[in-house]
Amino acid sequence: MEIVYVYTKKHSEFGRQCNFSDRPAELHVDILPDISLAANFTVRDPCNVTIQCAEEMSEHEVNTERFESESRGINHVEGGWPKDLNPEDMEATIRYRKKVEKDEHYQNTIMQIAGLMEHCCKQNNATDIYREFFEDEDEEVLEESEEQPSAKTINVFRDPNEVKRTATSLSWHPEGNHKLAVAYSSLEFQRAPNDMSFDSYIWDIENPNKPEMTLRPVSPLVCLEYNPKDSHILVGGSYNGQIAYWDTRKGSQPVEMSTIEHSHRDPVYKVIWLQSKTGTDIFSASTDGQVLWWDIRKMSEPTERLVLDPSKKGNLDNALGVVSLEFETTMPTKFMVGTEQGLVVSCNRKAKTPAEKIVCTYSGHHGPIYALQRNPFFPKNFLTVADWTARIWSEDIKESSIMWTKYHMAHLLDGCWSPVRPSVFFTLKMDGTLDVWDILFKQNDPTLSLKVCDEAMCSIRVQDNGRFLGCGSQLGTTTLLEISAGLCTLQKNEKAMVSEMFERETKREKILEARHREMRLKERSRSEQSREDEGKETDGEESAEELVACAEREFFEIMEAEKKKERNEEKQRDKV
Amino acid sequence: MAEVEETIKRIQSQKGVQGIIIVNAEGIPIKSTLDNSSTVQYAGNVHQLLMKARGVVRDIDPQNDLTFLRVRSKKNEIMIAPDKDYFLIVIQNPTE
């Protein structure tokens, strides 16, 4: 509503002077509160008020006036002599100098600063103040109180196809480590759907959206390896047993494939590049029990063949299926294979006869050995990952492993050593966890256990710098993880401590083995003796019926004997 | 006068000391144990360095002032003790 006060002035009064007068206040409008309006409101209780207790600050910018400065050099020849003095004049200068020296102010000043100077000179002589002291100690303290071991996911590479396949094998690019080759296939027997793609991909680490390159084999690849000498060449073993090799400069199709007749009869589970002058030698292994050597320039037939028959007869029917291979470039004549049956077989490549090729076997696992790798620092010790445990072996002890993890709840599917730390290794489990073990820190449990994904994790590969690792899962998801610095920097005395630990465990096993042997010998000699005694009595009572008849006879004999004893006792009692 | 001489001798006798120079505010070397050309060179260069260093210290905090300057190089260490009117330069070869 409008409140209006009208003020009018007569025209005749315009221009007249103003006469001010007092009068009391007049009430023009009085608007009383309308109680009915209060009904539209309710009391709010409680009221939420936000307050902040902080200093009030304001931001100001100040720009000072630009100060111009210039660097000038002076060439000081003989400086500052007073005007009346000729610097060339020796006498005058000497006289001047002497005068200054006599000045009391000079003497006081010099005494003062000389004192200071002397202190510094002596200090210099006492110790080198610029040297870094306590350098080593500082580092130790820092490391101990430092970070918890941790790992974080950097990138995830998913299988771009609709039908997801397992990422069965990973291989890092040998130079620069910025590319990762992943082999995809479906290892479930006859479960692969018809429209499943056969492709495997090379991913660029920085770009998880699209693979950098596709490899199109004839049959899905189970394993894939970069040539460590030539980073453009990759070799892959496929599901149908063939080996193929690619040159990334030449495109997605394999450059050459091995002939079907001479290849493996089962999926090729592992292929490794050998150390050779030409850099073109590989060897491959498969569950059909064969280990074949190839030269990639001539893929029509393998250069060498070995049948993994434990009876050393080269009989393919008895052969053990091979699931993993191990080769160390420092020991080029030896190699090891991990079998489906849980045996690790150590072989010598340079043996003359096939029978001698198989040197010895290590048993102890209950299931196929999915991973087999020598410790990069201590090649005499190797790691095997199979069934529900991971075991560390020493080459000398064949009866059992020297160290092992406890039995886990899920199967262990892959594992590898860290290339920079001799005491660290990684294992992957079927429930999707990655375990990082540091045997110097804790032996019962993994130092770090991470759940990477919900499905089974099938393959792992650590980059050469030990910092990054890639793991592939059953649904084709490859995860790139970075582990904390503590787990990939070599600690002081680590090598010495790990070597001590391995030696200690090896010795323990040797002692145990010796003890077992002793006990067995004793048993044998005892059983031999007892057998000699009984030899005359027991003659081939093998059949069950005869045994039963014998048992009956003995029973009745005992009964008769007891009855007789009773009768005798009665008679005795009657007598008395 | 004699005390000054004594003090200088004492510093000179310290291990590793190669030379001592006393320079006044105008840059004239008053006393020196080195040869003339080296003295002149040191006096001139150090004077500039000293001014610059003092300027830096006072620029950052006007209440502050330079008390001592040490320049360590590969071969030796130059120590400069400044004052209002004079400064003392000692070149020492620190024992490693």
XYZ file of C-alpha atoms in Angstrom, chain A:
576
model
C 0.000 0.000 0.000
C 1.256 3.418 -0.735
C 1.742 5.963 1.920
C 1.429 9.383 0.420
C 1.787 12.849 1.949
C 0.761 15.657 -0.324
C 2.501 18.943 -0.020
C 1.142 21.865 -1.973
C 2.274 25.457 -2.235
C 0.286 28.372 -3.556
C 1.655 29.945 -6.652
C 1.514 33.336 -5.049
C 3.774 32.148 -2.333
C 6.550 31.026 -4.647
C 9.744 32.878 -4.095
C 8.855 33.977 -0.615
C 11.347 33.389 2.097
C 10.993 30.295 4.176
C 9.565 30.763 7.635
C 10.500 27.858 9.769
C 8.363 27.029 12.761
C 8.201 24.196 15.209
C 5.282 21.975 15.578
C 4.821 18.674 17.230
C 5.100 15.496 15.268
C 2.072 14.375 13.326
C 1.302 10.791 12.951
C 0.463 10.122 9.349
C 0.172 6.392 9.106
C 0.203 3.796 11.767
C 0.289 0.239 10.545
C -0.399 -2.130 13.373
C 0.754 -5.690 13.281
C -1.830 -8.032 11.873
C -1.973 -11.053 14.171
C -3.710 -13.190 11.576
C -0.659 -13.016 9.397
C 1.346 -14.743 12.085
C -0.583 -17.879 11.313
C 1.343 -18.141 8.085
C 4.551 -18.627 9.995
C 5.825 -21.145 12.498
C 8.615 -20.909 14.933
C 11.721 -22.662 13.705
C 13.487 -24.469 16.411
C 16.354 -25.301 16.106
C 17.872 -22.806 13.744
C 20.928 -23.883 11.827
C 23.445 -21.162 11.634
C 26.790 -21.627 9.997
C 29.595 -19.698 11.450
C 33.240 -19.771 10.818
C 35.855 -18.843 13.270
C 38.712 -17.677 11.238
C 40.828 -14.679 10.812
C 39.479 -12.247 8.376
C 41.944 -11.911 5.627
C 41.988 -9.960 2.509
C 44.193 -10.208 -0.469
C 46.169 -7.301 -1.759
C 48.600 -7.071 -4.547
C 51.464 -4.709 -4.478
C 53.785 -3.965 -7.258
C 56.797 -1.930 -6.422
C 58.332 0.380 -8.862
C 60.822 -1.284 -11.045
C 64.324 -0.976 -9.743
C 66.830 -0.731 -12.486
C 70.180 -2.209 -11.710
C 73.164 -2.689 -13.885
C 76.286 -4.720 -13.436
C 79.471 -2.885 -13.946
C 82.954 -4.125 -13.546
C 85.907 -2.125 -12.439
C 89.361 -2.935 -13.432
C 91.249 -2.374 -10.312
C 94.795 -1.594 -10.996
C 96.045 0.261 -7.998
C 93.147 1.514 -6.198
C 91.953 4.398 -4.232
C 95.109 6.263 -3.553
C 94.485 9.796 -2.344
C 94.699 12.448 -5.019
C 97.932 13.876 -3.924
C 99.748 10.593 -3.951
C 101.417 9.207 -6.998
C 100.820 5.431 -6.968
C 104.012 4.806 -8.898
C 106.035 6.439 -6.248
C 107.231 3.643 -3.997
C 108.311 5.851 -1.171
C 105.089 7.779 -1.039
C 103.007 4.633 -0.960
C 105.135 3.101 1.754
C 104.896 6.264 3.767
C 101.153 6.297 3.384
C 100.888 2.741 4.422
C 102.985 3.308 7.500
C 100.782 6.196 8.432
C 97.702 4.077 8.244
C 99.298 1.394 10.314
C 99.992 3.838 13.081
C 96.358 4.818 13.255
C 94.778 3.543 16.439
C 91.435 2.868 14.824
C 93.213 0.629 12.385
C 94.846 -1.304 15.147
C 91.632 -1.879 17.066
C 89.747 -2.933 14.018
C 92.392 -5.330 12.925
C 92.612 -6.901 16.345
C 88.916 -7.519 16.281
C 88.606 -9.031 12.877
C 91.823 -10.945 13.225
C 90.336 -12.725 16.199
C 87.372 -13.783 14.142
C 89.613 -14.875 11.336
C 91.819 -16.934 13.554
C 88.833 -18.823 14.821
C 87.859 -19.731 11.297
C 91.349 -20.764 10.343
C 91.556 -23.068 13.295
C 88.132 -24.416 12.520
C 89.274 -25.256 9.039
C 92.237 -27.050 10.368
C 90.242 -28.976 12.903
C 87.659 -30.443 10.636
C 86.315 -30.147 7.158
C 83.151 -28.215 7.714
C 81.851 -28.656 4.237
C 81.880 -32.384 4.106
C 78.643 -34.342 4.413
C 78.643 -36.088 7.725
C 76.002 -38.565 8.853
C 75.036 -39.122 5.279
C 74.523 -42.848 5.641
C 72.837 -42.691 8.967
C 70.317 -40.227 7.767
C 69.288 -42.499 4.969
C 68.875 -45.474 7.244
C 66.706 -43.607 9.647
C 64.597 -42.278 6.851
C 64.034 -45.639 5.286
C 63.035 -47.400 8.436
C 60.472 -44.890 9.444
C 59.327 -44.438 5.921
C 56.455 -45.652 3.911
C 54.534 -48.810 4.224
C 54.978 -50.984 1.182
C 52.228 -50.156 -1.211
C 51.278 -50.530 -4.799
C 48.962 -48.484 -6.877
C 47.240 -49.074 -10.136
C 48.439 -46.835 -12.888
C 46.417 -48.070 -15.803
C 43.984 -50.746 -16.790
C 43.886 -52.190 -20.290
C 40.685 -53.987 -21.157
C 40.116 -56.439 -23.925
C 38.335 -54.403 -26.578
C 36.375 -57.366 -27.894
C 32.865 -58.279 -26.823
C 33.792 -61.781 -25.892
C 36.394 -61.503 -23.190
C 39.374 -63.791 -23.279
C 41.980 -64.521 -20.670
C 45.193 -62.536 -20.801
C 47.478 -65.496 -20.669
C 50.850 -63.941 -21.176
C 52.546 -60.547 -20.976
C 55.820 -59.325 -22.325
C 57.448 -55.960 -21.803
C 59.164 -54.151 -24.628
C 62.903 -54.705 -24.134
C 63.889 -51.065 -24.519
C 62.182 -48.247 -22.810
C 59.486 -50.354 -21.230
C 56.721 -48.266 -22.656
C 54.989 -51.018 -24.531
C 53.395 -54.179 -23.300
C 52.477 -57.119 -25.498
C 49.594 -59.200 -24.193
C 48.505 -62.562 -25.531
C 44.831 -63.392 -25.281
C 43.273 -66.807 -25.562
C 40.736 -68.969 -23.864
C 42.360 -71.851 -22.052
C 39.156 -73.621 -21.106
C 38.871 -76.682 -23.208
C 36.322 -76.249 -25.976
C 34.656 -73.462 -24.106
C 35.756 -70.777 -26.567
C 32.726 -69.375 -28.346
C 32.770 -69.458 -32.135
C 32.983 -65.754 -32.654
C 35.859 -65.248 -30.271
C 38.504 -63.074 -31.793
C 42.002 -64.518 -32.139
C 43.794 -61.218 -31.866
C 46.468 -60.281 -29.390
C 47.480 -56.723 -28.763
C 50.471 -54.545 -28.105
C 49.487 -51.729 -25.763
C 51.199 -48.411 -25.272
C 51.336 -47.788 -21.543
C 50.098 -44.251 -21.833
C 47.025 -45.087 -23.859
C 44.670 -47.614 -22.317
C 41.825 -46.856 -24.658
C 43.074 -48.399 -27.804
C 45.845 -50.924 -28.358
C 48.778 -49.642 -30.325
C 48.984 -52.658 -32.525
C 47.052 -55.820 -33.190
C 48.614 -59.179 -33.922
C 46.419 -61.502 -35.950
C 47.415 -65.109 -35.620
C 45.666 -68.087 -37.108
C 44.887 -69.447 -33.692
C 44.750 -67.548 -30.390
C 48.134 -66.998 -28.776
C 48.839 -68.550 -25.426
C 52.249 -67.032 -24.949
C 54.086 -64.081 -26.438
C 57.641 -62.804 -26.071
C 59.586 -59.848 -27.365
C 63.046 -60.610 -28.700
C 65.372 -59.078 -26.123
C 67.893 -58.250 -28.837
C 65.582 -56.884 -31.487
C 62.609 -55.033 -30.189
C 60.606 -55.329 -33.379
C 60.417 -59.085 -33.349
C 57.910 -60.994 -31.259
C 57.321 -64.698 -31.155
C 54.106 -66.309 -30.058
C 52.985 -69.812 -29.289
C 49.417 -70.544 -30.207
C 46.588 -72.670 -29.002
C 46.826 -75.118 -31.865
C 50.514 -75.820 -31.215
C 52.045 -73.654 -33.888
C 54.716 -71.074 -33.344
C 54.549 -67.798 -35.224
C 56.698 -64.742 -35.310
C 55.850 -61.143 -36.063
C 57.814 -58.134 -37.090
C 56.050 -55.019 -35.907
C 57.346 -53.109 -38.866
C 55.707 -55.501 -41.266
C 52.186 -55.448 -39.930
C 49.698 -57.542 -38.065
C 50.081 -60.798 -39.901
C 52.759 -63.189 -38.763
C 55.853 -63.129 -40.896
C 56.177 -66.857 -40.704
C 54.493 -69.742 -38.967
C 55.782 -73.184 -38.172
C 54.327 -76.049 -40.153
C 51.514 -77.943 -38.491
C 53.111 -81.364 -38.934
C 56.199 -80.458 -37.022
C 54.649 -78.278 -34.370
C 53.278 -79.216 -31.034
C 50.106 -81.191 -30.675
C 48.804 -79.184 -27.757
C 48.737 -75.487 -26.921
C 52.215 -74.038 -26.608
C 52.419 -72.779 -23.082
C 55.763 -71.122 -23.100
C 58.217 -69.830 -25.613
C 61.590 -68.329 -24.710
C 64.286 -66.620 -26.733
C 67.707 -68.171 -26.494
C 71.036 -66.484 -26.305
C 72.709 -66.996 -29.627
C 74.890 -65.126 -32.064
C 72.123 -64.740 -34.575
C 69.557 -63.822 -31.979
C 66.965 -65.919 -33.760
C 66.788 -69.034 -31.650
C 63.819 -69.900 -29.544
C 62.546 -72.896 -27.729
C 59.005 -73.829 -26.920
C 57.180 -76.198 -24.654
C 53.721 -77.640 -24.618
C 51.560 -80.103 -22.740
C 52.124 -82.734 -25.411
C 55.403 -83.458 -23.640
C 57.784 -82.043 -26.169
C 60.332 -79.279 -25.965
C 61.254 -78.012 -29.422
C 64.051 -75.742 -30.518
C 63.517 -73.493 -33.512
C 65.355 -71.016 -35.606
C 62.850 -68.400 -36.625
C 64.374 -67.965 -40.003
C 63.434 -71.493 -40.839
C 60.119 -72.352 -39.265
C 59.411 -75.363 -41.400
C 60.820 -77.702 -38.844
C 62.368 -77.532 -35.408
C 66.136 -77.706 -35.109
C 65.946 -80.009 -32.133
C 63.408 -82.014 -30.250
C 63.237 -83.383 -26.751
C 60.544 -85.620 -25.372
C 60.080 -85.234 -21.684
C 59.834 -88.842 -20.777
C 60.914 -89.569 -17.222
C 61.814 -93.108 -18.137
C 64.260 -91.599 -20.605
C 63.078 -93.665 -23.511
C 61.705 -90.858 -25.610
C 58.270 -92.373 -25.512
C 55.663 -89.744 -26.226
C 52.940 -91.609 -24.388
C 54.771 -91.502 -21.108
C 55.802 -87.940 -21.542
C 54.944 -85.327 -18.999
C 53.059 -82.307 -20.230
C 55.057 -79.142 -19.914
C 53.432 -75.982 -18.624
C 56.389 -73.727 -17.973
C 59.948 -73.296 -19.139
C 62.886 -71.634 -17.581
C 66.081 -70.480 -19.146
C 68.779 -68.290 -17.748
C 71.115 -66.607 -20.189
C 74.030 -66.995 -17.770
C 73.677 -70.774 -17.912
C 73.004 -71.436 -21.556
C 73.333 -75.185 -21.475
C 70.863 -75.831 -18.733
C 67.182 -75.282 -18.706
C 64.290 -76.352 -16.565
C 60.738 -77.367 -17.346
C 57.746 -77.355 -15.081
C 55.276 -80.130 -15.778
C 51.575 -80.650 -15.420
C 52.227 -83.433 -12.969
C 53.969 -81.178 -10.497
C 57.529 -82.184 -11.273
C 60.287 -79.807 -12.168
C 62.737 -81.392 -14.543
C 66.184 -79.997 -15.000
C 67.714 -80.694 -18.374
C 70.996 -80.317 -20.078
C 70.855 -79.124 -23.615
C 74.276 -80.245 -24.613
C 73.914 -83.879 -23.660
C 74.804 -86.362 -26.344
C 71.932 -88.792 -26.025
C 68.326 -87.888 -25.386
C 68.417 -90.050 -22.310
C 71.091 -87.917 -20.778
C 69.256 -84.750 -21.533
C 67.082 -85.143 -18.503
C 69.363 -84.566 -15.566
C 67.159 -84.648 -12.498
C 63.700 -83.984 -11.215
C 62.360 -82.083 -8.271
C 59.083 -83.159 -6.825
C 56.923 -81.622 -4.201
C 54.015 -79.914 -5.873
C 50.542 -81.325 -6.206
C 49.494 -79.668 -9.379
C 50.764 -78.150 -12.626
C 53.654 -75.783 -12.175
C 52.451 -72.514 -13.585
C 55.584 -70.508 -13.018
C 59.220 -71.408 -12.803
C 61.959 -68.846 -12.500
C 65.474 -68.672 -11.216
C 66.381 -65.922 -8.805
C 68.107 -63.296 -10.946
C 70.775 -62.794 -8.278
C 71.204 -66.373 -7.105
C 70.634 -68.638 -10.074
C 71.060 -71.744 -7.963
C 67.762 -71.041 -6.310
C 64.523 -71.014 -8.196
C 60.918 -70.248 -7.487
C 58.010 -72.464 -8.479
C 54.387 -71.508 -8.280
C 51.815 -74.272 -8.406
C 48.662 -75.550 -6.715
C 48.183 -73.542 -3.527
C 51.771 -72.736 -2.633
C 54.876 -71.087 -3.927
C 58.150 -72.842 -3.218
C 61.776 -71.853 -3.372
C 64.225 -74.605 -4.271
C 67.930 -75.032 -4.293
C 69.400 -76.892 -7.220
C 71.330 -79.234 -4.991
C 68.431 -80.508 -2.946
C 66.155 -82.693 -4.998
C 63.876 -84.124 -2.370
C 62.137 -81.011 -1.279
C 62.050 -77.286 -1.557
C 64.071 -75.259 0.892
C 61.398 -72.689 1.596
C 57.704 -72.622 0.965
C 54.652 -70.534 1.669
C 51.691 -71.859 3.540
C 48.764 -73.369 1.685
C 46.488 -70.593 0.566
C 42.744 -70.548 0.148
C 42.938 -70.037 -3.577
C 45.113 -71.530 -6.286
C 48.245 -69.665 -7.171
C 48.358 -69.070 -10.884
C 51.556 -67.207 -11.640
C 54.586 -65.678 -10.000
C 57.962 -64.127 -10.624
C 60.993 -62.693 -8.869
C 61.660 -59.000 -8.702
C 64.565 -58.194 -11.044
C 66.071 -55.658 -8.657
C 65.718 -57.226 -5.224
C 66.779 -60.780 -4.545
C 64.389 -61.224 -1.657
C 61.188 -60.025 -3.286
C 58.818 -62.076 -5.396
C 55.226 -61.740 -6.542
C 52.435 -64.278 -6.782
C 48.960 -64.140 -8.249
C 45.964 -65.958 -6.899
C 42.795 -67.236 -8.380
C 40.679 -64.833 -6.353
C 42.375 -61.870 -7.988
C 44.903 -60.948 -5.317
C 48.483 -59.994 -5.938
C 50.854 -60.935 -3.120
C 54.215 -59.337 -2.749
C 56.568 -61.442 -0.633
C 59.742 -60.167 0.944
C 61.497 -63.116 2.481
C 63.864 -60.939 4.479
C 61.013 -59.141 6.107
C 58.396 -61.783 6.719
C 58.236 -65.402 5.679
C 54.855 -66.503 6.830
C 52.768 -63.938 5.092
C 53.104 -61.743 2.109
C 54.498 -58.298 2.846
C 51.753 -56.775 0.764
C 48.541 -58.286 -0.428
C 46.405 -56.394 -2.907
C 43.110 -57.268 -4.441
C 43.546 -56.246 -8.009
C 40.294 -57.518 -9.467
C 37.470 -59.917 -8.799
C 38.305 -62.559 -11.288
C 41.291 -64.886 -11.407
C 44.638 -63.374 -12.296
C 46.545 -65.482 -14.726
C 49.796 -63.873 -15.669
C 52.269 -61.431 -14.254
C 55.369 -59.765 -15.593
C 57.658 -57.309 -13.852
C 59.421 -54.597 -15.788
C 63.203 -54.655 -15.732
C 63.456 -51.732 -13.374
C 61.395 -53.604 -10.838
C 59.025 -50.736 -10.355
C 56.153 -51.503 -12.663
C 54.386 -54.754 -13.132
C 51.622 -55.849 -15.401
C 49.121 -58.560 -14.490
C 46.547 -60.121 -16.730
C 43.220 -61.507 -15.613
C 40.748 -64.054 -16.796
C 38.486 -61.478 -18.399
C 41.331 -59.993 -20.369
C 41.925 -57.008 -18.137
C 45.590 -56.158 -17.818
C 46.417 -53.953 -14.868
C 49.577 -51.907 -14.663
C 50.738 -51.396 -11.101
C 53.480 -49.328 -9.605
C 55.005 -50.576 -6.408
C 56.433 -48.354 -3.714
C 60.085 -47.425 -3.716
C 60.875 -49.507 -0.678
C 60.031 -52.674 -2.557
C 62.128 -51.942 -5.568
C 65.308 -50.420 -4.197
C 68.082 -52.726 -3.166
C 68.639 -52.525 0.554
C 72.025 -52.625 2.203
C 73.380 -56.109 2.767
C 70.378 -57.539 1.050
C 72.297 -59.814 -1.226
C 74.434 -61.090 1.601
C 71.446 -61.722 3.833
C 69.440 -63.482 1.164
C 72.375 -65.639 0.214
C 72.843 -66.528 3.874
C 69.188 -67.386 4.196
C 69.240 -69.646 1.162
C 72.371 -71.370 2.371
C 70.925 -71.889 5.782
C 67.753 -73.390 4.426
C 69.686 -75.563 2.016
C 71.815 -76.852 4.839
C 68.746 -77.569 6.904
C 67.234 -79.578 4.102
C 70.454 -81.449 3.562
C 70.600 -82.386 7.210
C 66.975 -83.471 7.160
C 67.569 -85.482 4.049
C 70.589 -87.182 5.581
C 68.577 -88.001 8.661
C 65.762 -89.457 6.580
C 68.189 -91.545 4.669
C 69.666 -92.881 7.874
C 66.269 -93.768 9.200
C 65.323 -95.452 5.998
C 68.508 -97.481 5.997
C 67.867 -98.590 9.523
C 64.317 -99.594 8.687
C 65.451 -101.483 5.670
C 68.129 -103.362 7.515
C 65.684 -104.202 10.263
C 63.028 -105.396 7.876
C 65.610 -107.419 5.990
C 66.641 -109.182 9.159
C 63.102 -110.005 10.185
C 62.361 -111.205 6.699
C 65.233 -113.688 6.938
C 63.799 -115.146 10.115
C 60.324 -115.515 8.798
C 61.492 -116.677 5.428
C 61.095 -120.357 6.275
C 57.588 -120.114 7.607
C 55.660 -117.899 5.328
C 55.551 -119.333 1.851
C 53.440 -117.388 -0.531
C 50.134 -117.359 1.243
C 48.902 -114.681 -0.990
C 45.323 -115.571 -1.847
C 42.526 -114.217 0.259
C 40.708 -117.526 0.821
C 43.808 -119.185 2.102
C 44.323 -116.349 4.513
C 40.757 -116.637 5.729
C 41.118 -120.400 6.236
C 44.365 -119.806 8.074
C 42.720 -117.242 10.311
C 39.878 -119.624 11.133
C 42.276 -122.390 11.963
C 44.243 -120.173 14.292
C 41.061 -119.002 15.966
C 39.852 -122.510 16.689
C 43.263 -123.531 17.913
C 43.233 -120.706 20.406
C 39.720 -121.645 21.506
C 40.784 -125.247 22.065
C 43.815 -124.116 24.017
C 41.683 -121.907 26.238
C 39.161 -124.677 26.860
C 41.888 -127.070 27.796
C 43.343 -124.572 30.212
C 39.959 -124.152 31.882
C 39.431 -127.881 32.241
C 42.856 -128.256 33.817
C 42.095 -125.521 36.260
C 38.799 -127.146 37.236
C 40.513 -130.417 37.756
C 43.062 -128.741 39.969
C 40.344 -127.081 42.009
C 38.445 -130.362 42.331
C 41.566 -132.029 43.559
C 41.974 -129.416 46.235
